mmCIF file of C-alpha atoms and ligand atoms in Angstrom:
data_model
loop_
_atom_site.group_PDB
_atom_site.id
_atom_site.type_symbol
_atom_site.label_atom_id
_atom_site.label_comp_id
_atom_site.label_asym_id
_atom_site.label_seq_id
_atom_site.Cartn_x
_atom_site.Cartn_y
_atom_site.Cartn_z
ATOM 1 C CA MET A 1 64.748 6.735 -22.729
ATOM 2 C CA ALA A 2 64.215 3.690 -24.936
ATOM 3 C CA GLU A 3 63.128 0.953 -22.557
ATOM 4 C CA HIS A 4 61.505 -1.021 -25.329
ATOM 5 C CA ALA A 5 64.597 -0.927 -27.532
ATOM 6 C CA HIS A 6 65.290 -4.623 -26.847
ATOM 7 C CA TYR A 7 62.057 -5.557 -28.613
ATOM 8 C CA ASP A 8 62.773 -5.985 -32.313
ATOM 9 C CA ASP A 9 60.693 -9.062 -33.212
ATOM 10 C CA ASP A 10 58.536 -6.766 -35.347
ATOM 11 C CA ALA A 11 61.462 -5.211 -37.285
ATOM 12 C CA GLY A 12 60.242 -4.374 -40.778
ATOM 13 C CA PHE A 13 56.651 -5.475 -40.101
ATOM 14 C CA TRP A 14 54.994 -2.090 -39.502
ATOM 15 C CA GLU A 15 57.059 -0.385 -42.205
ATOM 16 C CA GLU A 16 55.934 -2.998 -44.758
ATOM 17 C CA HIS A 17 52.237 -2.531 -43.921
ATOM 18 C CA ALA A 18 52.537 1.272 -43.888
ATOM 19 C CA ASP A 19 54.110 1.129 -47.378
ATOM 20 C CA ARG A 20 51.375 -1.234 -48.604
ATOM 21 C CA LEU A 21 48.445 0.785 -47.187
ATOM 22 C CA GLY A 22 49.853 4.332 -47.356
ATOM 23 C CA GLY A 23 49.505 7.107 -44.783
ATOM 24 C CA PRO A 24 48.503 8.857 -42.779
ATOM 25 C CA VAL A 25 49.380 6.305 -40.109
ATOM 26 C CA VAL A 26 48.125 6.391 -36.512
ATOM 27 C CA ASP A 27 50.251 4.766 -33.771
ATOM 28 C CA LEU A 28 48.098 4.118 -30.674
ATOM 29 C CA GLY A 29 50.097 3.912 -27.410
ATOM 30 C CA ALA A 30 53.177 5.149 -29.252
ATOM 31 C CA ALA A 31 55.300 5.611 -26.085
ATOM 32 C CA VAL A 32 58.713 7.026 -27.081
ATOM 33 C CA GLY A 33 58.117 6.331 -30.757
ATOM 34 C CA ARG A 34 59.984 3.079 -31.259
ATOM 35 C CA VAL A 35 57.702 2.252 -34.221
ATOM 36 C CA THR A 36 56.460 5.796 -35.020
ATOM 37 C CA ILE A 37 59.952 6.913 -36.023
ATOM 38 C CA ARG A 38 60.652 3.791 -38.060
ATOM 39 C CA VAL A 39 57.472 4.365 -40.077
ATOM 40 C CA ALA A 40 58.151 8.100 -40.479
ATOM 41 C CA LEU A 41 61.620 7.241 -41.817
ATOM 42 C CA GLN A 42 59.763 5.489 -44.664
ATOM 43 C CA GLY A 43 58.294 8.891 -45.534
ATOM 44 C CA HIS A 44 54.832 8.470 -43.943
ATOM 45 C CA GLU A 45 53.017 11.067 -41.852
ATOM 46 C CA VAL A 46 52.373 9.511 -38.413
ATOM 47 C CA TRP A 47 50.001 10.564 -35.648
ATOM 48 C CA ALA A 48 51.411 9.256 -32.344
ATOM 49 C CA VAL A 49 48.798 8.994 -29.576
ATOM 50 C CA ASP A 50 49.667 8.296 -25.934
ATOM 51 C CA THR A 51 48.194 9.209 -22.556
ATOM 52 C CA ASP A 52 51.679 9.909 -21.180
ATOM 53 C CA ARG A 53 52.879 13.410 -22.145
ATOM 54 C CA GLU A 54 56.416 12.728 -20.920
ATOM 55 C CA MET A 55 56.685 9.798 -23.312
ATOM 56 C CA LEU A 56 55.474 12.062 -26.136
ATOM 57 C CA ASP A 57 58.070 14.717 -25.242
ATOM 58 C CA VAL A 58 60.793 12.084 -25.522
ATOM 59 C CA LEU A 59 59.249 10.891 -28.789
ATOM 60 C CA ALA A 60 59.406 14.443 -30.169
ATOM 61 C CA GLU A 61 63.089 14.803 -29.200
ATOM 62 C CA ARG A 62 63.947 11.450 -30.742
ATOM 63 C CA ALA A 63 62.039 12.342 -33.918
ATOM 64 C CA LEU A 64 64.015 15.596 -34.157
ATOM 65 C CA ARG A 65 67.311 13.727 -33.863
ATOM 66 C CA ALA A 66 66.138 11.214 -36.492
ATOM 67 C CA GLY A 67 65.269 14.064 -38.890
ATOM 68 C CA VAL A 68 61.545 13.177 -39.101
ATOM 69 C CA ARG A 69 59.988 15.649 -36.619
ATOM 70 C CA GLY A 70 58.067 17.303 -39.490
ATOM 71 C CA LEU A 71 56.260 14.063 -40.331
ATOM 72 C CA ILE A 72 55.120 13.295 -36.775
ATOM 73 C CA HIS A 73 52.184 14.706 -34.790
ATOM 74 C CA ALA A 74 52.430 13.829 -31.075
ATOM 75 C CA VAL A 75 48.889 13.760 -29.672
ATOM 76 C CA PRO A 76 48.168 13.407 -25.934
ATOM 77 C CA GLY A 77 45.065 11.251 -25.506
ATOM 78 C CA SER A 78 43.627 7.807 -25.120
ATOM 79 C CA MET A 79 43.348 5.071 -27.711
ATOM 80 C CA THR A 80 39.622 5.042 -26.896
ATOM 81 C CA ASP A 81 39.263 8.666 -28.138
ATOM 82 C CA PRO A 82 38.213 9.504 -31.706
ATOM 83 C CA LEU A 83 41.269 9.348 -33.984
ATOM 84 C CA PRO A 84 43.015 12.645 -34.782
ATOM 85 C CA VAL A 85 42.559 11.958 -38.532
ATOM 86 C CA SER A 86 39.647 10.735 -40.666
ATOM 87 C CA ASP A 87 41.470 9.201 -43.634
ATOM 88 C CA ALA A 88 44.134 6.927 -42.127
ATOM 89 C CA GLY A 89 45.531 4.102 -44.238
ATOM 90 C CA LEU A 90 46.828 2.249 -41.178
ATOM 91 C CA VAL A 91 46.011 2.328 -37.462
ATOM 92 C CA MET A 92 48.662 0.299 -35.669
ATOM 93 C CA VAL A 93 48.808 -0.791 -32.016
ATOM 94 C CA PRO A 94 52.229 -2.424 -31.630
ATOM 95 C CA MET A 95 53.652 -4.438 -28.762
ATOM 96 C CA ASN A 96 50.611 -5.808 -26.933
ATOM 97 C CA THR A 97 49.369 -2.301 -26.149
ATOM 98 C CA LEU A 98 45.674 -3.144 -26.633
ATOM 99 C CA GLN A 99 46.052 -5.376 -23.558
ATOM 100 C CA LEU A 100 46.009 -2.200 -21.433
ATOM 101 C CA LEU A 101 42.253 -1.883 -22.134
ATOM 102 C CA ARG A 102 40.608 -4.308 -19.688
ATOM 103 C CA GLN A 103 36.944 -3.383 -20.144
ATOM 104 C CA ARG A 104 35.205 -4.772 -23.213
ATOM 105 C CA SER A 105 33.402 -1.424 -23.684
ATOM 106 C CA ASP A 106 36.790 0.333 -23.975
ATOM 107 C CA GLN A 107 38.081 -2.321 -26.357
ATOM 108 C CA VAL A 108 35.061 -1.849 -28.649
ATOM 109 C CA ARG A 109 35.384 1.946 -28.386
ATOM 110 C CA CYS A 110 39.035 1.751 -29.456
ATOM 111 C CA LEU A 111 38.302 -0.470 -32.458
ATOM 112 C CA ALA A 112 35.234 1.600 -33.416
ATOM 113 C CA SER A 113 37.292 4.837 -33.265
ATOM 114 C CA ALA A 114 39.854 3.202 -35.544
ATOM 115 C CA ALA A 115 37.050 2.136 -37.914
ATOM 116 C CA SER A 116 35.748 5.728 -38.085
ATOM 117 C CA GLY A 117 39.209 7.188 -38.687
ATOM 118 C CA LEU A 118 40.258 4.722 -41.388
ATOM 119 C CA ARG A 119 39.469 5.301 -45.042
ATOM 120 C CA ALA A 120 37.600 2.484 -46.810
ATOM 121 C CA GLY A 121 40.050 -0.403 -47.291
ATOM 122 C CA GLY A 122 42.369 0.928 -44.556
ATOM 123 C CA GLU A 123 43.477 -1.466 -41.833
ATOM 124 C CA MET A 124 43.876 -1.632 -38.073
ATOM 125 C CA ILE A 125 46.750 -3.973 -37.184
ATOM 126 C CA PHE A 126 47.788 -5.100 -33.692
ATOM 127 C CA ASP A 127 49.788 -7.820 -32.006
ATOM 128 C CA LEU A 128 48.882 -9.462 -28.699
ATOM 129 C CA ALA A 129 50.579 -11.970 -26.421
ATOM 130 C CA MET A 130 49.008 -15.442 -26.460
ATOM 131 C CA PRO A 131 47.447 -15.902 -23.037
ATOM 132 C CA HIS A 132 48.917 -19.301 -21.970
ATOM 133 C CA LEU A 133 47.257 -18.440 -18.657
ATOM 134 C CA ARG A 134 47.761 -21.723 -16.836
ATOM 135 C CA GLU A 135 51.495 -21.758 -17.598
ATOM 136 C CA THR A 136 51.725 -18.082 -16.620
ATOM 137 C CA ARG A 137 49.895 -18.734 -13.360
ATOM 138 C CA ALA A 138 52.419 -21.462 -12.552
ATOM 139 C CA LEU A 139 55.144 -18.772 -12.764
ATOM 140 C CA GLN A 140 53.305 -16.403 -10.406
ATOM 141 C CA GLY A 141 55.709 -14.692 -7.979
ATOM 142 C CA GLU A 142 58.900 -15.674 -9.821
ATOM 143 C CA ILE A 143 61.258 -12.999 -11.153
ATOM 144 C CA LEU A 144 61.644 -13.832 -14.850
ATOM 145 C CA ASP A 145 64.476 -12.626 -17.044
ATOM 146 C CA THR A 146 62.657 -11.055 -20.012
ATOM 147 C CA GLY A 147 65.442 -9.521 -22.051
ATOM 148 C CA ARG A 148 68.477 -7.336 -22.342
ATOM 149 C CA GLY A 149 68.919 -4.403 -24.690
ATOM 150 C CA LEU A 150 70.909 -1.315 -25.445
ATOM 151 C CA ASP A 151 69.475 2.198 -25.247
ATOM 152 C CA GLY A 152 70.577 3.496 -28.644
ATOM 153 C CA ASP A 153 70.243 7.108 -27.419
ATOM 154 C CA THR A 154 72.566 6.812 -24.389
ATOM 155 C CA GLY A 155 74.510 3.544 -24.784
ATOM 156 C CA ASP A 156 73.101 2.312 -21.429
ATOM 157 C CA VAL A 157 72.495 -1.433 -21.016
ATOM 158 C CA LEU A 158 68.897 -2.307 -20.062
ATOM 159 C CA LEU A 159 68.034 -5.485 -18.161
ATOM 160 C CA HIS A 160 64.356 -6.425 -18.039
ATOM 161 C CA THR A 161 62.681 -8.703 -15.504
ATOM 162 C CA THR A 162 58.985 -9.525 -15.210
ATOM 163 C CA THR A 163 57.017 -10.769 -12.206
ATOM 164 C CA PHE A 164 53.407 -11.979 -12.533
ATOM 165 C CA ASP A 165 51.688 -11.099 -9.239
ATOM 166 C CA GLU A 166 48.145 -12.214 -10.060
ATOM 167 C CA VAL A 167 46.854 -14.300 -12.962
ATOM 168 C CA THR A 168 43.121 -15.003 -13.339
ATOM 169 C CA PRO A 169 42.540 -17.568 -16.122
ATOM 170 C CA ALA A 170 38.736 -17.176 -15.978
ATOM 171 C CA THR A 171 38.864 -13.517 -17.073
ATOM 172 C CA GLY A 172 42.310 -13.224 -18.689
ATOM 173 C CA GLU A 173 43.258 -10.524 -16.160
ATOM 174 C CA VAL A 174 46.881 -10.280 -15.126
ATOM 175 C CA ARG A 175 48.688 -8.025 -12.685
ATOM 176 C CA MET A 176 52.399 -7.883 -13.355
ATOM 177 C CA ARG A 177 55.478 -5.742 -12.774
ATOM 178 C CA ILE A 178 58.249 -5.049 -15.239
ATOM 179 C CA VAL A 179 61.533 -3.870 -13.737
ATOM 180 C CA VAL A 180 64.088 -2.214 -15.993
ATOM 181 C CA ASP A 181 67.609 -2.029 -14.520
ATOM 182 C CA ARG A 182 69.711 0.491 -16.368
ATOM 183 C CA ILE A 183 73.499 0.148 -16.292
ATOM 184 C CA HIS A 184 74.833 3.568 -17.236
ATOM 185 C CA ARG A 185 77.996 3.968 -19.244
ATOM 186 C CA ASP A 186 79.869 5.094 -16.088
ATOM 187 C CA GLY A 187 78.921 1.786 -14.385
ATOM 188 C CA SER A 188 76.248 3.264 -12.067
ATOM 189 C CA ARG A 189 72.823 1.578 -11.953
ATOM 190 C CA THR A 190 69.270 2.852 -11.677
ATOM 191 C CA SER A 191 66.043 0.936 -11.714
ATOM 192 C CA VAL A 192 62.407 1.628 -12.627
ATOM 193 C CA GLU A 193 59.461 -0.587 -11.776
ATOM 194 C CA ARG A 194 56.349 -0.395 -13.927
ATOM 195 C CA PRO A 195 53.205 -2.139 -12.649
ATOM 196 C CA HIS A 196 50.696 -3.266 -15.299
ATOM 197 C CA HIS A 197 47.130 -4.504 -15.013
ATOM 198 C CA LEU A 198 46.266 -6.230 -18.276
ATOM 199 C CA HIS A 199 43.673 -8.178 -20.160
ATOM 200 C CA LEU A 200 45.217 -11.098 -22.065
ATOM 201 C CA TYR A 201 42.980 -11.800 -25.060
ATOM 202 C CA ASP A 202 42.022 -15.236 -26.210
ATOM 203 C CA PRO A 203 42.172 -15.177 -30.038
ATOM 204 C CA ASP A 204 38.482 -16.167 -30.067
ATOM 205 C CA GLU A 205 37.568 -12.764 -28.600
ATOM 206 C CA ILE A 206 38.809 -10.732 -31.552
ATOM 207 C CA PRO A 207 36.318 -11.565 -34.368
ATOM 208 C CA ALA A 208 33.349 -10.542 -32.164
ATOM 209 C CA LEU A 209 35.095 -7.310 -31.127
ATOM 210 C CA ALA A 210 35.835 -6.529 -34.776
ATOM 211 C CA LEU A 211 32.230 -7.177 -35.755
ATOM 212 C CA ASP A 212 30.897 -4.918 -32.975
ATOM 213 C CA ALA A 213 33.277 -2.158 -34.114
ATOM 214 C CA GLY A 214 32.401 -2.406 -37.819
ATOM 215 C CA LEU A 215 35.696 -3.942 -38.974
ATOM 216 C CA GLU A 216 36.244 -7.153 -40.931
ATOM 217 C CA VAL A 217 38.999 -9.658 -40.174
ATOM 218 C CA VAL A 218 41.499 -9.935 -43.031
ATOM 219 C CA ALA A 219 44.107 -12.129 -41.339
ATOM 220 C CA ALA A 220 45.112 -13.634 -37.995
ATOM 221 C CA CYS A 221 48.671 -14.944 -37.755
ATOM 222 C CA GLY A 222 50.869 -16.494 -35.093
ATOM 223 C CA GLY A 223 53.735 -14.045 -35.647
ATOM 224 C CA PHE A 224 55.056 -11.120 -37.652
ATOM 225 C CA ARG A 225 56.182 -13.291 -40.584
ATOM 226 C CA GLY A 226 52.732 -14.709 -41.335
ATOM 227 C CA GLU A 227 53.235 -17.841 -39.208
ATOM 228 C CA PRO A 228 50.039 -19.893 -38.780
ATOM 229 C CA LEU A 229 48.148 -19.160 -35.583
ATOM 230 C CA GLY A 230 47.893 -22.149 -33.253
ATOM 231 C CA PRO A 231 47.703 -22.997 -29.567
ATOM 232 C CA ASP A 232 51.515 -22.965 -29.241
ATOM 233 C CA SER A 233 51.987 -19.556 -30.866
ATOM 234 C CA ASP A 234 53.654 -16.919 -28.674
ATOM 235 C CA ARG A 235 51.493 -14.144 -30.060
ATOM 236 C CA HIS A 236 48.509 -13.391 -32.264
ATOM 237 C CA VAL A 237 48.772 -10.701 -34.916
ATOM 238 C CA TRP A 238 45.553 -9.299 -36.420
ATOM 239 C CA ARG A 239 44.714 -7.338 -39.567
ATOM 240 C CA LEU A 240 41.208 -5.807 -39.502
ATOM 241 C CA ARG A 241 39.851 -3.768 -42.401
ATOM 242 C CA ARG A 242 37.299 -0.999 -42.750
ATOM 243 C CA PRO A 243 34.992 -2.372 -45.431
ATOM 244 C CA GLY A 244 34.795 -0.538 -48.740
ATOM 245 C CA PRO A 245 31.869 1.725 -49.760
HETATM 246 C C1 LIG B 1 53.794 -1.178 -24.119
HETATM 247 S S1 LIG B 1 53.914 0.555 -24.214
HETATM 248 C C2 LIG B 1 53.820 0.838 -25.927
HETATM 249 C C3 LIG B 1 55.012 0.492 -26.690
HETATM 250 C C4 LIG B 1 55.007 0.998 -28.109
HETATM 251 N N1 LIG B 1 53.723 0.806 -28.775
HETATM 252 C C5 LIG B 1 56.093 0.273 -28.871
HETATM 253 O O1 LIG B 1 55.751 -0.543 -29.727
HETATM 254 O O2 LIG B 1 57.261 0.514 -28.589
HETATM 255 C C6 LIG B 1 52.312 1.082 -23.733
HETATM 256 C C7 LIG B 1 52.055 2.582 -23.932
HETATM 257 O O3 LIG B 1 50.653 2.787 -23.893
HETATM 258 C C8 LIG B 1 50.379 4.005 -23.211
HETATM 259 N N2 LIG B 1 48.979 3.948 -22.767
HETATM 260 C C9 LIG B 1 48.449 3.349 -21.674
HETATM 261 N N3 LIG B 1 47.109 3.464 -21.695
HETATM 262 C C10 LIG B 1 46.784 4.145 -22.834
HETATM 263 C C11 LIG B 1 45.565 4.572 -23.417
HETATM 264 N N4 LIG B 1 44.396 4.301 -22.857
HETATM 265 N N5 LIG B 1 45.619 5.229 -24.586
HETATM 266 C C12 LIG B 1 46.797 5.530 -25.178
HETATM 267 N N6 LIG B 1 48.000 5.141 -24.663
HETATM 268 C C13 LIG B 1 47.979 4.461 -23.510
HETATM 269 C C14 LIG B 1 51.427 4.065 -22.130
HETATM 270 O O4 LIG B 1 51.619 5.395 -21.700
HETATM 271 C C15 LIG B 1 52.643 3.469 -22.849
HETATM 272 O O5 LIG B 1 53.411 4.476 -23.454
#
């Protein structure tokens, strides 16, 4: 299973920051290890945290096949829990995953746990979708083509569609469904539907969250290549640091 395999906008990004900051690395909401394994292949020890044990089982199998099982610790748990390490160089939350925390108290708890588990000078880095809530609300109910990819493990073709069922600009809350149609190599098709209830963050929310969690903002960019952040950006990418002693 590699439903997120089509997403490669961040290719090289997490590896570069892991090399710069050093391990151990913590991957919050690691799913099947799309990024965990890439970072372990750079030689870093990675702690992969996810609430979904099945995802972590797949991650472990994939890590074995990639020859990096010994560098990876798969940890069932929430990104609001204390980190499984106390001296991380990097806590990463790739692919909009922080958006799954809708309550501000949970968001602060997650950032504060990262702050406690980072060594001084270590960084928490995450990417988020830009809200564009009015435009998104205008698309409510439509079935949107959101990408095609190849499952590198099986050779299956994956077709992604997204439907926004409810968009609330006042709060940034969104209910949406992602459907992944899988065309197997023998031509048969199966489909999975994943409902999501998200908080889309306005970039203005992040500095206050960081402050409440004891982290300082190092950089906010509009993409993975250091693009300037502006109202037309597709995403916001944040680097927050645990201050030095
Ligand atoms: C968008 S996927 C993550 C994709 C992955 N980070 C990547 O870059 O390929 C979201 C993941 O977060 C997990 N998840 C949901 N709520 C969580 C929580 N509170 N703590 C940790 N993981 C959570 C889900 O099980 C799912 O695997």
